[in-house]
Coordinates of C-alpha atoms in Angstrom, one line a residue:
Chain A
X18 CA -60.4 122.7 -45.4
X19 CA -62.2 125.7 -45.4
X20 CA -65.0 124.7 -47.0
X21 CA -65.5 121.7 -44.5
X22 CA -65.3 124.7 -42.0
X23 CA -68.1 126.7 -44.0
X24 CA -70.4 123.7 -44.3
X25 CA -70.1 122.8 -40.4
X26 CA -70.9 126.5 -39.7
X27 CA -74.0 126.3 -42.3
X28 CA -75.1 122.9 -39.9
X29 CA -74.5 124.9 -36.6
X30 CA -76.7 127.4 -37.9
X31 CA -79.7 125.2 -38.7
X32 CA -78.9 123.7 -35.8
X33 CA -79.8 126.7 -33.3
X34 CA -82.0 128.1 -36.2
X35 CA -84.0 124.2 -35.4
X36 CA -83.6 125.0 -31.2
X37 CA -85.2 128.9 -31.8
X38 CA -88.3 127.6 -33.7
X39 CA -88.6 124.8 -31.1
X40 CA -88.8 127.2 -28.3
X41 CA -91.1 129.4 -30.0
X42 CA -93.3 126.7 -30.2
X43 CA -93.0 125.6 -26.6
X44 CA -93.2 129.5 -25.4
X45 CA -97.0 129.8 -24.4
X46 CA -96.8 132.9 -21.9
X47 CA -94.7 135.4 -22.6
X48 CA -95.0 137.4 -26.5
X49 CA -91.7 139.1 -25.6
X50 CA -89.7 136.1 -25.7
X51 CA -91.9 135.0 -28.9
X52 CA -90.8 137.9 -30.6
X53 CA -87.2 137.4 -29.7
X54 CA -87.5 134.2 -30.9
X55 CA -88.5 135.2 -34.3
X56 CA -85.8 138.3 -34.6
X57 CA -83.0 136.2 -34.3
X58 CA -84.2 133.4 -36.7
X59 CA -83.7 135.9 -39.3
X60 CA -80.5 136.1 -39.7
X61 CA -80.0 132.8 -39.8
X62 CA -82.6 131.8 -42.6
X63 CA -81.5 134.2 -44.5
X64 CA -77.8 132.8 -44.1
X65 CA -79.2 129.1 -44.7
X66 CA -81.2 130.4 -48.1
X67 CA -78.1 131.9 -49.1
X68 CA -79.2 135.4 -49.6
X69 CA -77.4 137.0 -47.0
Chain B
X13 CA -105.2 129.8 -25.3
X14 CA -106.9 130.7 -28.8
X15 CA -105.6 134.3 -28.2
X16 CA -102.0 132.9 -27.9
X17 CA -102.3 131.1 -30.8
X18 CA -103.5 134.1 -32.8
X19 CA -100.6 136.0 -31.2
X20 CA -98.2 133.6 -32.8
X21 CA -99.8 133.5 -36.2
X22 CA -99.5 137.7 -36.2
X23 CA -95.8 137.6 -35.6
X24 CA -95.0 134.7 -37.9
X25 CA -97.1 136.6 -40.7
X26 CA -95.3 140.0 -40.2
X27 CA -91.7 138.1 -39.8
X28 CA -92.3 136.5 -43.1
X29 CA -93.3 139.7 -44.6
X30 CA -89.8 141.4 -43.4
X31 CA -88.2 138.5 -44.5
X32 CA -89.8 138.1 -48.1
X33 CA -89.4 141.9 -48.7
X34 CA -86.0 142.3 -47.5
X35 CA -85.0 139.0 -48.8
X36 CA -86.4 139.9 -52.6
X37 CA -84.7 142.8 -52.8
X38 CA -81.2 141.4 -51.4
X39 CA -81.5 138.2 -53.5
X40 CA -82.0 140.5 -56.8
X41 CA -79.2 142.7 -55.6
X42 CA -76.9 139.4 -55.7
X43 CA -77.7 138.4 -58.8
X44 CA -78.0 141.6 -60.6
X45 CA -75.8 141.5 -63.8
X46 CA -73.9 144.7 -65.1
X47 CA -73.5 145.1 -68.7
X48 CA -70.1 145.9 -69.8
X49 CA -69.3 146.9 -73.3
X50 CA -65.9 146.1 -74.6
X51 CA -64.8 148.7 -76.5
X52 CA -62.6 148.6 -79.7
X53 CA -59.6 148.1 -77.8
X54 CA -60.1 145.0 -76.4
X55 CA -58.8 141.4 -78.2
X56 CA -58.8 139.3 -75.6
X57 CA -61.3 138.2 -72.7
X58 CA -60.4 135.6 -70.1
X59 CA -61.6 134.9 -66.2
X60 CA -59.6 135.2 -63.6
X61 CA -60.1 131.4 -62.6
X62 CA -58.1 130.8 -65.5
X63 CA -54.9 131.6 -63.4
X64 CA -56.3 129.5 -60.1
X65 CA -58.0 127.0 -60.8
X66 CA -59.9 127.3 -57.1
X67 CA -62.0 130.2 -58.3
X68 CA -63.7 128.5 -60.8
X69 CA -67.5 128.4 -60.3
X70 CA -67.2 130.7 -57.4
X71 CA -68.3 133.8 -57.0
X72 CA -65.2 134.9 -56.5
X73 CA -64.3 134.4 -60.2
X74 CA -64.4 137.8 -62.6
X75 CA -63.9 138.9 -66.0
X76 CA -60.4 140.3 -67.1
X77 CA -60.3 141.9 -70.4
X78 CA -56.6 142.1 -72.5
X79 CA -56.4 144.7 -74.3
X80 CA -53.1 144.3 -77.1
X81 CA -51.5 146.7 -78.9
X82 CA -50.7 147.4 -82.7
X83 CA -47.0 147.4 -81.7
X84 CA -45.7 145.6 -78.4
X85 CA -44.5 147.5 -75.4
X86 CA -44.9 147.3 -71.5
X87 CA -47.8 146.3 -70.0
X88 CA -49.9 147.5 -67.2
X89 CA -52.9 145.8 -64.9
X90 CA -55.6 147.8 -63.8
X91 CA -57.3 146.6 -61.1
X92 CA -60.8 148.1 -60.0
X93 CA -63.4 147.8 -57.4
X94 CA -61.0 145.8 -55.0
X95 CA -63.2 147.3 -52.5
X96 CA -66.8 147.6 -54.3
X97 CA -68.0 150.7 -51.6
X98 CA -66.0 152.6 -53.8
X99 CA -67.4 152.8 -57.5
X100 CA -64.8 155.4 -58.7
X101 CA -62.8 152.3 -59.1
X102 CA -65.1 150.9 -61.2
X103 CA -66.4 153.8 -63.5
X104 CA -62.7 154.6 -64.0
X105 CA -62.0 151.6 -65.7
X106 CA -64.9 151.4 -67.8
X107 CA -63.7 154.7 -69.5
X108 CA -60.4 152.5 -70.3
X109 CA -62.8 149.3 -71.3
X110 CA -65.0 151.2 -73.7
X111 CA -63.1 153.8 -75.2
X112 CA -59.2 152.9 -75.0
X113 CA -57.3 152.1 -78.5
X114 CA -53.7 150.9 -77.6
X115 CA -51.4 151.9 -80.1
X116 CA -48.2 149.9 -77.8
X117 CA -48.1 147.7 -75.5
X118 CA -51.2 145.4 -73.5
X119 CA -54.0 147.1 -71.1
X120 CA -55.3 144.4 -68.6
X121 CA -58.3 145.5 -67.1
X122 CA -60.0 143.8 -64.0
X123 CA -63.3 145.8 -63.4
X124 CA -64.7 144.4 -60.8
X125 CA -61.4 142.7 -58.5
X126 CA -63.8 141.9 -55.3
X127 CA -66.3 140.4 -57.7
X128 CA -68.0 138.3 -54.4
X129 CA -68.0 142.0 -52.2
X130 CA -70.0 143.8 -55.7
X131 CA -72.6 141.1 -55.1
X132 CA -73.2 142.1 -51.3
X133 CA -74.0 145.8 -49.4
X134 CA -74.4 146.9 -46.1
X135 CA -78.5 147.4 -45.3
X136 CA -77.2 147.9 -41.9
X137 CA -75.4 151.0 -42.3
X138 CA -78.1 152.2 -44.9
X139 CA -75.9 151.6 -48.1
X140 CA -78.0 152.0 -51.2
X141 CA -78.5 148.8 -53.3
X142 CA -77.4 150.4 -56.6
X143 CA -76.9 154.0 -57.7
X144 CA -77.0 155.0 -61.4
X145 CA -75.1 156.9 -63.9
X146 CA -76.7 159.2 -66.6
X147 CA -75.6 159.0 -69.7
X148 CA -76.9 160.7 -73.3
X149 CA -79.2 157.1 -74.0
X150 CA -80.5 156.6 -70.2
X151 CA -79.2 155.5 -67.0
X152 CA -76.9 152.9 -66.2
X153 CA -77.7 150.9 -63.0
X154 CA -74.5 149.5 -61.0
X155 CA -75.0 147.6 -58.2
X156 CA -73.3 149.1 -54.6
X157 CA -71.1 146.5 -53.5
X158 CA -69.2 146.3 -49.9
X159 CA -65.1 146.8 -49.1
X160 CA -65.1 142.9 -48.4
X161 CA -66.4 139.9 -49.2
X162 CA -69.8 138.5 -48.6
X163 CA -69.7 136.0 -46.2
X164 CA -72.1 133.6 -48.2
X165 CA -68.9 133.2 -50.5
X166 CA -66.0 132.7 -48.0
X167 CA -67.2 132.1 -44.2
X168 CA -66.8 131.8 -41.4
X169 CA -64.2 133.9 -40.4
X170 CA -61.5 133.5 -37.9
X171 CA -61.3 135.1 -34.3
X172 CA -57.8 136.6 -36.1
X173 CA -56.0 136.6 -39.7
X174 CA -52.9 135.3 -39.8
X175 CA -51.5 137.0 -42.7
X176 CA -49.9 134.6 -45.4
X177 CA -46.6 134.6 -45.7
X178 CA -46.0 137.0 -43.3
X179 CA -47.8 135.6 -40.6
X180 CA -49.0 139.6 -39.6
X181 CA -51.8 139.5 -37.5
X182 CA -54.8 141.6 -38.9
X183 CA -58.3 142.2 -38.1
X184 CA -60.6 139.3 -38.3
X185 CA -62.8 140.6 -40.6
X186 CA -59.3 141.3 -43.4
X187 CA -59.2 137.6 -44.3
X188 CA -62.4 138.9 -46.7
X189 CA -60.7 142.1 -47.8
X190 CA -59.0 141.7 -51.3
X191 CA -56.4 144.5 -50.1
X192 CA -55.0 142.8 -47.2
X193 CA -54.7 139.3 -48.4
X194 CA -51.9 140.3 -51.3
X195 CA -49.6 138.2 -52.3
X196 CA -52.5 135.3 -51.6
X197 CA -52.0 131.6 -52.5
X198 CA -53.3 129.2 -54.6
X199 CA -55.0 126.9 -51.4
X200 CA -55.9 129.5 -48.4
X201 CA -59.0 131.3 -48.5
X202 CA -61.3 132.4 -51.2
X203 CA -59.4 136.2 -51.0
X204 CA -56.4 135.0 -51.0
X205 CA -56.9 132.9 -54.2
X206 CA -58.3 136.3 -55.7
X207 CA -55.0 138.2 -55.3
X208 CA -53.0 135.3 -55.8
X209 CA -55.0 134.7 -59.5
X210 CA -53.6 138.7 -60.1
X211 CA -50.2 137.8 -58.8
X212 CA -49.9 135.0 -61.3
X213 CA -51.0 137.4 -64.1
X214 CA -49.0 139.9 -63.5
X215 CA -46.0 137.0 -63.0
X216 CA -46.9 135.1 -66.3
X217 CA -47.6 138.1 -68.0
X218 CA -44.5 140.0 -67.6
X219 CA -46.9 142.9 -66.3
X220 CA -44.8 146.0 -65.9
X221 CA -46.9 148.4 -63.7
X222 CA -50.2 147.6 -61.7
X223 CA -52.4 150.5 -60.5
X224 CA -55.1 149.5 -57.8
X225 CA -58.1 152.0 -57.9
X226 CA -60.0 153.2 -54.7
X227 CA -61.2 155.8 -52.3
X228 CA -60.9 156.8 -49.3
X229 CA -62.4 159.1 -46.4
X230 CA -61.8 163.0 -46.5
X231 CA -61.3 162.6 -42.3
X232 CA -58.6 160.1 -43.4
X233 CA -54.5 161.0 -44.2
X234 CA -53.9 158.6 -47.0
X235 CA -56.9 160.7 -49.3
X236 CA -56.4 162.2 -52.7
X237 CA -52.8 160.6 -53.3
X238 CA -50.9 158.2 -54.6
X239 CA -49.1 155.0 -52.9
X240 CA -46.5 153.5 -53.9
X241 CA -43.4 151.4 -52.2
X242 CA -39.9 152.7 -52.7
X243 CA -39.5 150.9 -56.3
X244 CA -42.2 152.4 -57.7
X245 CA -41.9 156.0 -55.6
X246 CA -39.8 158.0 -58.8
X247 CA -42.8 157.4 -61.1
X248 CA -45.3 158.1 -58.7
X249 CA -43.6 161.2 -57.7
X250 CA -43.0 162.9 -61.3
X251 CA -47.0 161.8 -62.2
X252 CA -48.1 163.9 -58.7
X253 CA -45.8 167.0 -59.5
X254 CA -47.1 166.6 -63.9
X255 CA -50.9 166.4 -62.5
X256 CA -50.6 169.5 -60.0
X257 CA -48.5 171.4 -62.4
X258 CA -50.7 170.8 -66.0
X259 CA -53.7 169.5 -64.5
X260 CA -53.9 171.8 -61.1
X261 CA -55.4 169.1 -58.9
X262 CA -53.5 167.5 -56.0
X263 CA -52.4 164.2 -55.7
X264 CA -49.6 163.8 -53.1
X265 CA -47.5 160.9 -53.2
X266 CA -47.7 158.5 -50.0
X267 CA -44.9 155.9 -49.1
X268 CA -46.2 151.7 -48.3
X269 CA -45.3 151.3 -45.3
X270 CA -42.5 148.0 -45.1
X271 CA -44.4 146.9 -42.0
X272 CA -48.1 146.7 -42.6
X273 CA -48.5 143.1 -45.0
X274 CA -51.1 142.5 -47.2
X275 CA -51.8 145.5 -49.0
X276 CA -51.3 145.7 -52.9
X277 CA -48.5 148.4 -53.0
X278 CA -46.5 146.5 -51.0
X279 CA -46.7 142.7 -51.5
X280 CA -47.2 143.4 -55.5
X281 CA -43.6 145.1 -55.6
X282 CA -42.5 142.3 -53.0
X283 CA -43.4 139.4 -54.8
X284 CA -43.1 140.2 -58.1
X285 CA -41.3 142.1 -60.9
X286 CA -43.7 144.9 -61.6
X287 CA -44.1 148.1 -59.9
X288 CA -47.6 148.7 -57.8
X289 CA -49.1 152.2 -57.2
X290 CA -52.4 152.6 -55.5
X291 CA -54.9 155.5 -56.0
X292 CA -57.0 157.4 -53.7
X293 CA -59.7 159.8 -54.3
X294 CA -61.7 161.5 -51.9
X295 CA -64.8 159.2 -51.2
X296 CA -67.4 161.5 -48.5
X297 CA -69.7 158.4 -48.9
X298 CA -67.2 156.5 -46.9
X299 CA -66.8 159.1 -43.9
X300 CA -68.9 158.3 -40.6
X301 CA -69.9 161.3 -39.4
X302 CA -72.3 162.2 -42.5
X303 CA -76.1 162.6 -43.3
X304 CA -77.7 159.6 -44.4
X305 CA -76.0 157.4 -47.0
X306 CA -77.5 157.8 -50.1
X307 CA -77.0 157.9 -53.9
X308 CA -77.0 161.7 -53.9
X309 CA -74.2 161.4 -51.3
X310 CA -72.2 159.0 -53.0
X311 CA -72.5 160.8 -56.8
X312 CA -71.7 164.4 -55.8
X313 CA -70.1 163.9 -52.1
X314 CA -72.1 166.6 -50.5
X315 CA -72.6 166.8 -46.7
X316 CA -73.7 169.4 -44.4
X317 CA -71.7 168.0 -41.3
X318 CA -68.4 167.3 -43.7
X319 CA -68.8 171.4 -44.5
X320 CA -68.9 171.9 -40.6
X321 CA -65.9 170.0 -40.2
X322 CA -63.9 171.2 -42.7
X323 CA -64.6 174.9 -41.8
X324 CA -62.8 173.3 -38.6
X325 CA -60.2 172.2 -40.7
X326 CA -60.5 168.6 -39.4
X327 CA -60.1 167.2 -43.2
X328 CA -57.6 166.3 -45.0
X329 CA -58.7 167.4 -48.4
X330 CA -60.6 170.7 -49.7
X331 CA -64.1 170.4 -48.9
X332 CA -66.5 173.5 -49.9
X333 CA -70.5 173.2 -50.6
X334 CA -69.7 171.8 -53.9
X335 CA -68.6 168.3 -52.2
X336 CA -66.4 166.0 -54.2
X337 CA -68.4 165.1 -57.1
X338 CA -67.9 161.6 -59.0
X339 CA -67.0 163.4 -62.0
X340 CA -63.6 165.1 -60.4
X341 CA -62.8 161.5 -58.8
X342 CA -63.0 159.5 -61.9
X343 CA -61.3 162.2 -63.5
X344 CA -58.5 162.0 -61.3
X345 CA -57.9 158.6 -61.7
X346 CA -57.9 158.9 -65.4
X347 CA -55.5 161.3 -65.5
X348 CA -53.4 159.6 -63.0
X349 CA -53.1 156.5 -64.6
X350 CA -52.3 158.3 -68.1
X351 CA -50.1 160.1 -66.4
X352 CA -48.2 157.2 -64.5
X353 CA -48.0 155.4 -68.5
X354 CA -46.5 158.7 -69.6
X355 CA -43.9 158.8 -67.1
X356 CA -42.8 155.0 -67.2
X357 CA -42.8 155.2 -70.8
X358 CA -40.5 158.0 -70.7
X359 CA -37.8 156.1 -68.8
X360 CA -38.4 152.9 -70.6
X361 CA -38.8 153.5 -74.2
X362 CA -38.7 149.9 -75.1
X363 CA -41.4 148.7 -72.5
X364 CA -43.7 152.1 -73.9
X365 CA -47.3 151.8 -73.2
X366 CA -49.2 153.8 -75.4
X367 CA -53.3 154.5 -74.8
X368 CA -55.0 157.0 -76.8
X369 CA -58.9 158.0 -76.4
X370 CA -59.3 158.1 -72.6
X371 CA -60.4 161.6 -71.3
X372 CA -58.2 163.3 -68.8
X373 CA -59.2 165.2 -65.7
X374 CA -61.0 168.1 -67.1
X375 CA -62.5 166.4 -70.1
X376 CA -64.4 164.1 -67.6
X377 CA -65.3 167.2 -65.8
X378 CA -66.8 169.2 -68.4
X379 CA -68.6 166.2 -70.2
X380 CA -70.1 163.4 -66.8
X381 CA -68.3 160.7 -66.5
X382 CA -71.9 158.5 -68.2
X383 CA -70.6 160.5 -71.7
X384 CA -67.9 157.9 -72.3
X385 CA -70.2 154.6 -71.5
X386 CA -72.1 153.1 -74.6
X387 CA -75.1 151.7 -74.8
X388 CA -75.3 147.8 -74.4
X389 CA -78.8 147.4 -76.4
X390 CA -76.9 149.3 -79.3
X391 CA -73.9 147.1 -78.8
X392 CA -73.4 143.9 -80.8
X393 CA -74.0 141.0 -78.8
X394 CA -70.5 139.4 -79.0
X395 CA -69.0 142.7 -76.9
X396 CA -71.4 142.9 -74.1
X397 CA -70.3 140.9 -71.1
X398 CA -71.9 140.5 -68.3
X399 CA -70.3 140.7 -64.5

């Protein structure tokens, strides 16, 4: 059971990870909100790659 | 438009540099192997899948090394880095791995307990990646683990942990914390199959005592002592008063609290036949309000703002500019768990344990704690293992 749990969390994660990058690419104004973006992709690619 | 664009490419490059460089390191940290060298003691090697069948292939899954006597007797478990932040633990029972000879009785050693929390650290809180030991042939690199879990191994967690069987409620972040998931069972989480592996040995074994190494906090009231539930407390209370009376350091005996579940000196004694004591040695890595957390701090325990503090006599051990070096901890712990075979033995002849060639207290002092570790390129093959 708890591995069904860890693999839906690893699927919510690339979820919102897959929502982040698409607003990055759809921000064209503001390099704050870019930059926000991009700081909270990284903890969840390093999650998805399995290295932290 | 064009400047956007090159806006976008400059932050994408300089994520992916912070992620390549961090992620390197962290990835090699994970993976990093540690040599150990059984010693001429040992006769037996196992995993601790081998007694729940849910670690196997997990990360979870660690080495445990038998070591049999000429003659039989009791036997005792010890059981290291259940919380990898504090490496005492570990370097403790290398000594016993590499150097022990039992002459009666078994040695079960489990080095690194929290194998999954060895193979993750806290970057966050500035925890160095490995520290290193000197020894007369070089250094030898450990890797700094963390007190639980990572959560690439057992995740997520829950909002709560509902402690098993008790049904205690702990902190969330417990359900990845090898001392609070005690007595375990063989389908909850990945912890709990950890201690419930080292119930089952200590069950199937017959395993008379079990000693759980760590360290704690000088700011902290259960430092520099032993714990030990009310079965085990006459032992543990003859080995404090031998070590302060032959061996002059202090190492006052703490009762396991009945109410607070999931901690090794009580659920061990609970739930099974043999008798649990924990140690703790003073660990000023581990305190909050230090300078930065580095290797210097963890190896020889000096801080400027502990010396403050304890000149306001807010700690609860001795604390003077020559800090609490790893040396006097490992010592400790030798000597305390000599000392805790010496007095069980005494009461029960016919369930003796008897170790010769570990160093006690001031031995470890006067030669480093890296004197008693061997060299694995020097070592055959067939006693290196890797963990």
């Amino acid at each position: 059971m708890s591995m069904i749990i860890m693999i839906i969390y690893y699927i919510i994660s690339a979820f919102i990870l897959g929502m982040l990058i698409w607003n990055f690419i759809r921000e064209k104004k503001s390099t704050n909100d870019m930059l926000l973006y991009l700081l909270v992709m990284i903890p969840l690619i390093l999650r998805l790659l399995r290295v932290k | 438009m064009k400047k956007e664009r090159n806006i976008r490419i400059v932050l994408i490059v300089v994520m992916a540099l912070v992620l390549i460089q961090a992620g390197i390191q962290l990835f090699q940290h994970r993976h990093y192997q540690i040599p150990l060298v059984a010693g001429p003691g040992v006769t037996k090697v196992t995993n601790l899948s081998d007694y729940c069948e849910g670690l196997k292939g997990t990360q979870a899954d660690t080495l445990v090394f038998f070591m049999e006597g000429k003659e039989p007797g009791g036997k005792l478990l010890i059981i290291a880095n259940t919380h990898s932040n504090e490496p005492a633990a570990l370097l403790t029972a290398l000594i016993f791995l590499e150097n022990a000879v039992v002459e009666k009785g078994t040695l079960i050693i489990i080095p690194q307990f929290n194998h999954s929390g060895s193979r993750h650290t806290r970057p966050g809180d500035g925890y160095p990646l490995y520290f290193e030991i000197p020894t007369s042939w070089g250094s030898k690199q450990f890797r700094m683990g963390n007190r639980d879990a990572s959560p690439l191994d057992q995740w997520p967690d829950p909002d709560v942990y509902i402690h098993y069987p008790d049904r205690q409620l702990l902190s969330f972040l417990d359900i990845r914390n090898t001392n609070r998931t005690w007595p375990g069972r063989a389908n909850g989480a990945l912890m709990e199959k950890v201690t419930f592996a080292a119930m089952e040995i200590m069950r199937n074994e017959g395993v008379d005592l079990a000693v759980d190494i760590h360290g704690a906090e000088t700011m902290f009231p259960v430092t520099n002592c032993i714990v030990a539930p009310e079965k085990s407390m006459r032992i543990a209370t003859m080995t404090s008063l031998t070590l302060q009376a032959r061996e002059g350091f202090d190492n006052h005996v703490e009762p396991s609290p009945k109410g607070f579940r999931g901690l090794s000196h009580r659920e061990i004694g609970d739930y099974s036949e043999t008798l649990p004591f924990l140690l703790e040695a003073p660990l000023p890595f581990l305190d909050q309000p230090t300078g930065p957390k580095t290797t210097a701090l963890l190896l020889d325990g000096k801080d400027p703002f502990l010396l403050k503090l304890s000149q306001k006599k807010k700690l609860f051990v001795p604390y003077d500019e020559n800090g609490w070096p790893m040396d006097n901890r490992v010592g400790q712990h030798c000597s305390a768990v000599l000392e805790l075979l010496q007095q069980y033995s005494r009461k029960n002849p016919e369930r003796a344990i008897q170790v010769l060639q570990v160093p006690r207290y001031a031995e470890v002092i006067e030669k480093g704690v890296g004197y008693y570790y061997h060299d694995p390129a020097q070592t055959e093959k067939k006693n290196v293992y890797f963990n």
